[in-house]
Short mmCIF file of C-alpha atoms and ligand atoms in Angstrom, two decimals:
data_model
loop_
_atom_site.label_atom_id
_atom_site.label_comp_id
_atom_site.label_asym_id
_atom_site.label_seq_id
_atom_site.Cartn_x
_atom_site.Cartn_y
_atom_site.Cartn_z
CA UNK A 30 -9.56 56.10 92.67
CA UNK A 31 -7.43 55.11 95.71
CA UNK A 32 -7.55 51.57 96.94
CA UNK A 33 -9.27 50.94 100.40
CA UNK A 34 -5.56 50.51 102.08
CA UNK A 35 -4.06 53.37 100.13
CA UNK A 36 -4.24 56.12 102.36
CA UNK A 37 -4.16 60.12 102.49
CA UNK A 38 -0.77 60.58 105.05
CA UNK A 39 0.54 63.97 106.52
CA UNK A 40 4.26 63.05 107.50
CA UNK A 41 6.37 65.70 109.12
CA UNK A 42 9.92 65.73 108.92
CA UNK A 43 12.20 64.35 106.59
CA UNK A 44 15.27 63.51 107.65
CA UNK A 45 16.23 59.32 107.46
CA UNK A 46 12.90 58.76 109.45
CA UNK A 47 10.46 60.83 107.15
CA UNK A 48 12.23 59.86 104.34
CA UNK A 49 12.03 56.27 104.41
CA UNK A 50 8.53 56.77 105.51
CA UNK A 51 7.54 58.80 102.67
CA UNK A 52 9.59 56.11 100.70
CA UNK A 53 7.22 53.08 101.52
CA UNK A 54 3.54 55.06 101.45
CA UNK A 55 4.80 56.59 97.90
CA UNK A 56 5.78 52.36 96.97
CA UNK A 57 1.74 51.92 98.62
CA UNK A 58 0.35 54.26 96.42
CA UNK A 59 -0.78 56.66 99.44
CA UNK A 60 -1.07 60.54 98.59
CA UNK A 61 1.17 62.13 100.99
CA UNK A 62 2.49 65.85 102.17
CA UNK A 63 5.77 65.72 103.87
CA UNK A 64 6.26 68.66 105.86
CA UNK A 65 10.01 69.61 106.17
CA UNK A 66 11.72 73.32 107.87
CA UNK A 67 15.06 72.99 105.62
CA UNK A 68 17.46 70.16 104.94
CA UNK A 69 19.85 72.09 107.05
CA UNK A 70 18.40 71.27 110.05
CA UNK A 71 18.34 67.41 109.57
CA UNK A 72 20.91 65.71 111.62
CA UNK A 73 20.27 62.90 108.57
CA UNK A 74 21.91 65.31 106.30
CA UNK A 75 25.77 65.97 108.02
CA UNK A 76 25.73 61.84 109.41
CA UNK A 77 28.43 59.58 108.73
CA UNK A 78 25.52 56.88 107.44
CA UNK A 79 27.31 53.95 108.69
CA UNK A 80 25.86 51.02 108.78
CA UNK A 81 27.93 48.71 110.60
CA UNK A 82 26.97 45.26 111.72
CA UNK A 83 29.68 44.72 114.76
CA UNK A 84 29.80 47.44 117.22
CA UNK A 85 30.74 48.82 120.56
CA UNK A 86 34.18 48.06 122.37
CA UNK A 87 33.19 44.25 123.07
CA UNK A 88 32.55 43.99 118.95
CA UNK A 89 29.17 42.79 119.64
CA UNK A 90 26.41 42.64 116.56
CA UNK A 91 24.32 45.21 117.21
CA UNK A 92 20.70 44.95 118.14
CA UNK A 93 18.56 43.30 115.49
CA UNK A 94 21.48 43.18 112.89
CA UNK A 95 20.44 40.13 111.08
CA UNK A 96 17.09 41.40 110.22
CA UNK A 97 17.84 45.10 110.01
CA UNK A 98 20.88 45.08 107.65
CA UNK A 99 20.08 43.12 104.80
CA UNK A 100 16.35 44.83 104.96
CA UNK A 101 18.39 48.14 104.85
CA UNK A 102 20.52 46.97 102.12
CA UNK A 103 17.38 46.07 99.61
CA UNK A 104 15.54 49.01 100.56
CA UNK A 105 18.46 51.80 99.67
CA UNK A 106 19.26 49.52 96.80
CA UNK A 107 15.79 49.98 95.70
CA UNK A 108 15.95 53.64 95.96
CA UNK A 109 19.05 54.13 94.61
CA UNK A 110 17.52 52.74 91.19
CA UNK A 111 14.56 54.85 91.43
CA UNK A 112 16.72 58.14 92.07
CA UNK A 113 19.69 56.93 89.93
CA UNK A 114 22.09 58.17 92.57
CA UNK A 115 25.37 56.86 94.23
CA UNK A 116 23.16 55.94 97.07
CA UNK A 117 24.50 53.11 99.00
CA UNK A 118 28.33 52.98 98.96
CA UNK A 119 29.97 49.53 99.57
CA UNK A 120 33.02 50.47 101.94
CA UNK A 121 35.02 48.39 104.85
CA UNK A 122 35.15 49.93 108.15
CA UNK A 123 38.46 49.05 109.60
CA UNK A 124 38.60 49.43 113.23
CA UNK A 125 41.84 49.55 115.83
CA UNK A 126 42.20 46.73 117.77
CA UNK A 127 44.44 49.02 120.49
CA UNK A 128 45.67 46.50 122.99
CA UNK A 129 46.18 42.77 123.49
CA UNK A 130 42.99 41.86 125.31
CA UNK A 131 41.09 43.71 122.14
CA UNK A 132 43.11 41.72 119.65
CA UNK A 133 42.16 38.33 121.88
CA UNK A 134 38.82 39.19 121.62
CA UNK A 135 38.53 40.30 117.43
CA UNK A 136 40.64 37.02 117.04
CA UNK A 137 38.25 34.49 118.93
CA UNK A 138 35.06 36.36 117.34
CA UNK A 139 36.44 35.56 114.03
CA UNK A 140 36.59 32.01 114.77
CA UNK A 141 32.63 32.31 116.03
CA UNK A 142 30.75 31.05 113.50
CA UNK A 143 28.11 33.93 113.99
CA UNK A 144 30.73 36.62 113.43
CA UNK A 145 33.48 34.86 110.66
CA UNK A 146 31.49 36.53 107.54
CA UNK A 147 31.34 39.54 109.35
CA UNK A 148 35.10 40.71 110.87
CA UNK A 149 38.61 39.43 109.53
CA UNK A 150 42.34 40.10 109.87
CA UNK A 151 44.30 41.63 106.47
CA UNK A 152 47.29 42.91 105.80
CA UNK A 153 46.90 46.64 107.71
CA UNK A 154 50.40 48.15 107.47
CA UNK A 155 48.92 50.32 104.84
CA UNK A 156 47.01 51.99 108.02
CA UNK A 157 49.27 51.53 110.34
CA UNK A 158 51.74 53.92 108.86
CA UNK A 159 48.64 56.29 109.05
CA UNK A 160 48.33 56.49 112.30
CA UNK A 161 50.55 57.51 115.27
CA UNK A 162 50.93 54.22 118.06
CA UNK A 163 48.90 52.35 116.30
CA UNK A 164 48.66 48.42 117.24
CA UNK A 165 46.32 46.92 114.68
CA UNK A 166 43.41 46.98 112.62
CA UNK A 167 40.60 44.92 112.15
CA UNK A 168 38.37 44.66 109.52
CA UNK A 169 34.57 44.81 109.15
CA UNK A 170 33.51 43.44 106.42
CA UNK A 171 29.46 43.63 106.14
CA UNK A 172 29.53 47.28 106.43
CA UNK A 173 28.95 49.84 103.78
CA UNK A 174 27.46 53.56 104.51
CA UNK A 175 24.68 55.57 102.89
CA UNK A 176 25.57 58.81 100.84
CA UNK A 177 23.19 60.81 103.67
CA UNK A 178 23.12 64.39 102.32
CA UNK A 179 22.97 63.11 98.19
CA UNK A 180 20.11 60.35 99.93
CA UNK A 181 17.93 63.35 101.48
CA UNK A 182 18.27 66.18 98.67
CA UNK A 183 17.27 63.74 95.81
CA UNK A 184 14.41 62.36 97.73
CA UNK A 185 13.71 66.02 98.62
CA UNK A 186 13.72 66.64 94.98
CA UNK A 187 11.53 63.60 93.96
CA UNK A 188 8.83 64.48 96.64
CA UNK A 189 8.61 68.41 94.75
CA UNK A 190 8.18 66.73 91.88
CA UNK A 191 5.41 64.55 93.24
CA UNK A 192 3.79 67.62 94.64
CA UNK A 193 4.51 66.06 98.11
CA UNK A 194 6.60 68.42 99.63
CA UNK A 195 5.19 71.75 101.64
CA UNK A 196 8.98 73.09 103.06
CA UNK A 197 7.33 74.72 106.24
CA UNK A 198 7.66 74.33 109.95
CA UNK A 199 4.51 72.72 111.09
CA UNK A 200 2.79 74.26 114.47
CA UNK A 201 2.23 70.66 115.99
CA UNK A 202 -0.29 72.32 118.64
CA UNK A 203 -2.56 73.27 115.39
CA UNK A 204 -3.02 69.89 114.81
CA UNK A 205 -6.40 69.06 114.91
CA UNK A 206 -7.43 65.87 115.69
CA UNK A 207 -10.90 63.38 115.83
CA UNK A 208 -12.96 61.89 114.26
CA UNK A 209 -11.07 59.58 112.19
CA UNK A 210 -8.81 62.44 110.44
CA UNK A 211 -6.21 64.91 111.20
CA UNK A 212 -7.00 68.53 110.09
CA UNK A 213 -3.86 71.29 109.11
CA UNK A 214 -3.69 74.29 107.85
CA UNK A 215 -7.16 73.47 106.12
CA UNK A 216 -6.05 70.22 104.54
CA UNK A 217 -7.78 66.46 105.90
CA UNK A 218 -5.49 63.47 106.07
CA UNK A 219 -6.36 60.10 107.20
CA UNK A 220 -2.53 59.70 109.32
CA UNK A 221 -0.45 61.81 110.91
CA UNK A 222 3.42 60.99 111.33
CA UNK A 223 5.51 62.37 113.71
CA UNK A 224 9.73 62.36 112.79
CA UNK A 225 10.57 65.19 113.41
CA UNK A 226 14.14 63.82 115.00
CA UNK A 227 15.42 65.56 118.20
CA UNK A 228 12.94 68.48 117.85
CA UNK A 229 10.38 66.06 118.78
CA UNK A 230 11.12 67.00 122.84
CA UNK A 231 8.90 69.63 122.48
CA UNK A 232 6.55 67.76 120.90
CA UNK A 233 3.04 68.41 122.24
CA UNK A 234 1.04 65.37 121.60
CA UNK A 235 3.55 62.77 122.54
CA UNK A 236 5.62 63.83 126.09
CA UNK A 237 8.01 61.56 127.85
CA UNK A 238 11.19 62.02 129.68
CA UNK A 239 12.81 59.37 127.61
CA UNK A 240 14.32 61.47 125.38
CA UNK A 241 18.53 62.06 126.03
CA UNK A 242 19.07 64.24 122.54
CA UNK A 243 22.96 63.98 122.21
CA UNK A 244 25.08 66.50 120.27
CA UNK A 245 28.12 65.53 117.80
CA UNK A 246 30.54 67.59 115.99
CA UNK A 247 32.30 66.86 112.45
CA UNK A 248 34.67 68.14 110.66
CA UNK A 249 34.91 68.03 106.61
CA UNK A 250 38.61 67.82 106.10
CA UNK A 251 41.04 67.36 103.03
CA UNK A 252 43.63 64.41 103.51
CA UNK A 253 45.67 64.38 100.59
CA UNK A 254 47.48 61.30 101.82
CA UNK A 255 45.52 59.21 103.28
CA UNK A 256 43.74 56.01 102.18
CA UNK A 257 40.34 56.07 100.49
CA UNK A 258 37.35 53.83 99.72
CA UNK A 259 37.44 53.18 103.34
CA UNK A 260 36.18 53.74 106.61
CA UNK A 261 38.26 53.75 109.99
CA UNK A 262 37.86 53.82 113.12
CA UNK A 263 40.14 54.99 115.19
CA UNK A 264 38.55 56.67 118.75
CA UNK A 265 36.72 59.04 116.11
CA UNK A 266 35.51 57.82 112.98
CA UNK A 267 37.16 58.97 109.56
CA UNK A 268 34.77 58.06 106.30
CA UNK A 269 35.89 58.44 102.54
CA UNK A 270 33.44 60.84 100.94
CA UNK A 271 35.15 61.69 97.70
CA UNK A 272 38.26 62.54 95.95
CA UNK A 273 40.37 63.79 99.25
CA UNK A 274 37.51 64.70 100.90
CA UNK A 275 37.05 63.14 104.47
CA UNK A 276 34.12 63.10 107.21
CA UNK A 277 35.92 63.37 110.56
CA UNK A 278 34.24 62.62 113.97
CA UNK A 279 32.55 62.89 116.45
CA UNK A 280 31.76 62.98 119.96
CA UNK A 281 28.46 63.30 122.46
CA UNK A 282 27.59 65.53 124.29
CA UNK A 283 24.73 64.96 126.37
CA UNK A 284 24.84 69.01 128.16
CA UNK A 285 24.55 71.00 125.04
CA UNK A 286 22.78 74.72 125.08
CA UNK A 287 22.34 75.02 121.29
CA UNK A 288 22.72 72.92 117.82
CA UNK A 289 25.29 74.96 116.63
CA UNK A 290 28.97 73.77 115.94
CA UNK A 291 31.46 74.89 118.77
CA UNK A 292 34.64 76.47 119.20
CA UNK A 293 35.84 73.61 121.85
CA UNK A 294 34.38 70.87 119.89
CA UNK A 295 36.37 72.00 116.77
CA UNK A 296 39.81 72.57 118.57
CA UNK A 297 39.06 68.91 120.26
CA UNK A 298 38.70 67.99 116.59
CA UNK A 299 41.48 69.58 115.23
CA UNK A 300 43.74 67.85 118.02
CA UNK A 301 42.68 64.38 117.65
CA UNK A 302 43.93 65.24 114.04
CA UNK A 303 47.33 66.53 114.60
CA UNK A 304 48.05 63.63 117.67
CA UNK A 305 46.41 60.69 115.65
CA UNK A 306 46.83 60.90 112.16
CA UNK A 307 50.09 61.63 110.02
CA UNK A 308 48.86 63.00 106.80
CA UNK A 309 48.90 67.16 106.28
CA UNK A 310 45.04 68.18 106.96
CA UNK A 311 43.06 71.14 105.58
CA UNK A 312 39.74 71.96 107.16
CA UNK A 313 36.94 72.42 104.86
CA UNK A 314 33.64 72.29 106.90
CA UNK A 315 32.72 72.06 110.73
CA UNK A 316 28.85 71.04 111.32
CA UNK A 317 26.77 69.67 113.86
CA UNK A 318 24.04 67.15 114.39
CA UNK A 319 21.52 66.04 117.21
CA UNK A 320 21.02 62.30 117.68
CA UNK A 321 17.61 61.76 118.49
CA UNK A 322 18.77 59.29 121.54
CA UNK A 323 16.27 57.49 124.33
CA UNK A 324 17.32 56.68 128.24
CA UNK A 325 15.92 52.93 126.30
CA UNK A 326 18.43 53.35 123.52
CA UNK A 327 16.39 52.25 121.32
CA UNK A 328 13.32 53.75 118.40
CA UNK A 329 10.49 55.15 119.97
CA UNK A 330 7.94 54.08 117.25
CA UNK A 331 4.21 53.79 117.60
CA UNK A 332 0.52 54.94 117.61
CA UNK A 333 -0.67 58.04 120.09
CA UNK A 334 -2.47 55.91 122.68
CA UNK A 335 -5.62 58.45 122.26
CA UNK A 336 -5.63 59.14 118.85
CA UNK A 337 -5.17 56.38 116.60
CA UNK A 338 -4.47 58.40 113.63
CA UNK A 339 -1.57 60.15 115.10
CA UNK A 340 2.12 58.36 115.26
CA UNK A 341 5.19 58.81 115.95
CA UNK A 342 8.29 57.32 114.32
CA UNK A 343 11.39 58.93 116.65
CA UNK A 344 14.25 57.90 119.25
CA UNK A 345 16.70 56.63 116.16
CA UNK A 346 19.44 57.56 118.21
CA UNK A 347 22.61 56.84 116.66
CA UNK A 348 21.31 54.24 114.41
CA UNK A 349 18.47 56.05 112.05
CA UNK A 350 20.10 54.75 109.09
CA UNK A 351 20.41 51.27 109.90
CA UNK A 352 16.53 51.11 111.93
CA UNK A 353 14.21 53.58 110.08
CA UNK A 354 14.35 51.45 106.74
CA UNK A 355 13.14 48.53 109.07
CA UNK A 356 10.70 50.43 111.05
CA UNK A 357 9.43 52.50 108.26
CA UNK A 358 8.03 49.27 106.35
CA UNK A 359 6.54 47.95 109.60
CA UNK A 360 5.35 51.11 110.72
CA UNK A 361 3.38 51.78 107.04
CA UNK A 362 2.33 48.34 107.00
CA UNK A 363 0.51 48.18 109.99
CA UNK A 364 -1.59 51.88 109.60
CA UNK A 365 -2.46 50.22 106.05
CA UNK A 366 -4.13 46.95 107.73
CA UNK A 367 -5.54 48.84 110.84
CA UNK A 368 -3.51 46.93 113.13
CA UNK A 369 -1.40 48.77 115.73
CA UNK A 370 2.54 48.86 115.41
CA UNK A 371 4.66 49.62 118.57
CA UNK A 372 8.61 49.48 119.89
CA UNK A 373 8.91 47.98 123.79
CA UNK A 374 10.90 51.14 124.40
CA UNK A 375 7.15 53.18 122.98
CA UNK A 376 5.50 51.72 125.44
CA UNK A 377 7.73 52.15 128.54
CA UNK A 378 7.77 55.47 127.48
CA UNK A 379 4.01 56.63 127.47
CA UNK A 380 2.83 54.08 129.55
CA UNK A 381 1.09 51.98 127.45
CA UNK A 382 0.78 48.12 129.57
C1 LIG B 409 27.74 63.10 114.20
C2 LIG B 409 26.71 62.03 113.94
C3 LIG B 409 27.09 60.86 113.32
C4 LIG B 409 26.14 59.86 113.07
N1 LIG B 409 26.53 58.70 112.43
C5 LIG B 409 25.61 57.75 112.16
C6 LIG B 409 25.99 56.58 111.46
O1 LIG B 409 27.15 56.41 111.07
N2 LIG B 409 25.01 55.67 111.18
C7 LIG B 409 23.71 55.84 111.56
O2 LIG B 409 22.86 54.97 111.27
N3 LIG B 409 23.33 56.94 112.25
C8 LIG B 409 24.25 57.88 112.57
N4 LIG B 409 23.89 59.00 113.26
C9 LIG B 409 22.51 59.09 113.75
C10 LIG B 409 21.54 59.50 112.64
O3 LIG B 409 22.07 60.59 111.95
C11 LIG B 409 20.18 59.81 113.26
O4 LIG B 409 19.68 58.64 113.88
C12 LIG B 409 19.18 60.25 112.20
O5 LIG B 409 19.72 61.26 111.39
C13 LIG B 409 17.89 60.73 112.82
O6 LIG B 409 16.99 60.96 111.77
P1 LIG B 409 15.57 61.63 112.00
O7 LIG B 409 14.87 61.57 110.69
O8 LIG B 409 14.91 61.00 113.17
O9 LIG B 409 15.88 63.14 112.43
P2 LIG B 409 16.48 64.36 111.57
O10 LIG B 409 17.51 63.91 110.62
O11 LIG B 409 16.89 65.43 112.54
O12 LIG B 409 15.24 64.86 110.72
C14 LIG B 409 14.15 65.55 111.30
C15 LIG B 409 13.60 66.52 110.26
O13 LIG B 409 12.40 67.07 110.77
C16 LIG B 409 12.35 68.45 110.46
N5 LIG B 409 11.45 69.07 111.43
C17 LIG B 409 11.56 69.05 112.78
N6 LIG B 409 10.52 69.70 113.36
C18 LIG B 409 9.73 70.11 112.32
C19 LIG B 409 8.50 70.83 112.25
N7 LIG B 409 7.85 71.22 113.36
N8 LIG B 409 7.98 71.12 111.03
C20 LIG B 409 8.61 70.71 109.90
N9 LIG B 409 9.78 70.01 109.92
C21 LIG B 409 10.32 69.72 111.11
C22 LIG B 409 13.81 68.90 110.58
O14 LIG B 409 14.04 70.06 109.82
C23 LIG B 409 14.54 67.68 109.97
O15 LIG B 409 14.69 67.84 108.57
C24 LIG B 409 24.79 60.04 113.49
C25 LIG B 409 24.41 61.24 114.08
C26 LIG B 409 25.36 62.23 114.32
C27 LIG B 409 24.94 63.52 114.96
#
């Protein structure tokens, strides 16, 4: 018999959102479906998975760092054991410092006390011979990235074996809602959640104008040469997967017509490879993914403000990894005790004063 906080949960979507939402109602003994189209059209599955503490070109933390990385860190630990995966992958992101005011800055952050466990100087001739006009790299050292597309397809796996998975495209206008419980397709759940990343524009029961869905293009490239068990940043990101293998990107684009990779994007690719980096290249992949972005930059996480059994957990933007472990738990937590859970940027968005 299920306890009076366990609950029956429909979640749609599992990218990093549904996942780690599907993660914390399995760890609070709810029954849940996840509804999911195909892991190929999860933006979650082709990300780099940072998760980097220090960011932007003033190497600022980054919103809610101190509470959202270490929360991330024990939840994907906690996973990992449970899927017995290479989940979360310890790694330094090294990042060019490209001109003397830059190095100014890096060197008087490091002597910040809020910052000098975070960023460091080390010996970085080993990149700099990587790199053409390269002035110098500095090194993050909190950071460490999630192993996205092994992260989603074991979950994926664990949910089918839970009989939690339906792989279908939900019709969110069927939703039928009242009376204390959502109705699909036949089925009665006590919650409906909403993550279905930047598809959720068209979503019927929650409309805004906040959403600005931006478009980024990787490559999957061979470097026989170059470093590994490392991250860099240099203009475009370049992540150690395995062996030689290399995730290489990306840009936004804000004025896209379709989630497919382009030719442009891949030539732009292919030259920031032959100006910037010395070692020999071989192109083994070129994919694409839609960061579910907000005009507030930041989650857009909360309850339908005329159905309280309908939520939505989007707007992770360019940070799902490092938010929706956070937001999950608080999220989960709060349908469990009754109590309503919602983001500032939510509530700018529908409305809600
Ligand atoms: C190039 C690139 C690099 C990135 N790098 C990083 C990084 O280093 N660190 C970081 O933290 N973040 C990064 N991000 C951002 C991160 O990937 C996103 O924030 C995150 O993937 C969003 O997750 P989501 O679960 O909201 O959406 P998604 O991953 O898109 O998942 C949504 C899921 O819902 C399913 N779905 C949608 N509609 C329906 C429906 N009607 N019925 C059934 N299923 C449905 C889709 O199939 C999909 O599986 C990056 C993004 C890009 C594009």
């Amino acid at each position: 018999m299920r306890s009076k906080t366990s609950k029956n949960c429909m979640i749609i979507g599992q990218g990093i959102g549904g996942t780690m939402l599907a993660w914390h109602a399995l760890q609070g003994g709810w029954r849940i479906d996840v509804y999911d189209e195909g892991a190929l059209k999860s933006t979650s599955h082709h990300s780099s998975a940072i998760i980097n503490p220090v960011t932007g070109p003033n190497f600022v933390k980054s919103w809610r760092t101190s509470e959202l990385v270490p929360f991330a860190r024990k939840c994907y630990q906690e996973i990992q054991t449970r899927l017995q995966g290479d989940i979360l992958i310890e790694m330094p992101l090294w990042r060019h410092v490209h001109d003397i005011r830059a190095e100014n800055l890096w060197r008087s952050k490091m002597m910040d006390a809020e910052y000098e466990d975070l960023i460091s100087i080390h010996d970085n001739g080993f990149l700099l011979d990587q790199f053409r006009n390269a002035n110098l790299f500095g090194r993050v050292d909190a950071s460490f990235r999630i192993n996205a597309s092994e992260l989603i397809s074991s979950f994926r796996t664990l949910l089918k074996n839970e009989e939690s998975l339906k792989e279908e495209t939900v019709r969110l206008e069927n939703l039928e809602l009242g009376n204390g419980f959502v109705h699909y397709q036949g089925r009665k759940y006590d919650h409906c959640i909403v993550a279905t990343g930047y598809h959720g524009v068209v979503d019927p029961w929650f409309v805004t104008d906040a959403y600005r869905p931006a478009k980024g293009e990787i490559l999957l490239c061979r470097l026989n040469s170059f470093p590994r068990e490392l991250m860099v940043k240099f203009g475009k990101f370049i992540v150690h997967l395995e062996d030689d293998l290399f995730w290489v990107g990306s840009n936004f684009q804000y004025d896209f017509n379709n989630e497919y990779p382009d030719k442009d994007q891949l030539s732009e690719l292919n030259e920031f490879l032959e100006h910037s980096v010395v070692s020999p290249y071989e192109v083994e992949g070129h994919f694409s993914g839609i960061r579910p972005a907000t005009k507030y930059r930041r989650p857009l996480i909360g309850t339908h403000p005329g159905y309280g059994n309908l939520h939505l957990f989007n707007g992770l933007g360019t940070k799902g990894f490092s938010l929706a472990p956070f937001f999950s738990a608080r999220l989960i937590d709060s349908i469990k005790r009754g109590q309503v859970f919602e983001t500032e940027a939510f509530r700018k968005a529908f409305q809600i004063l």
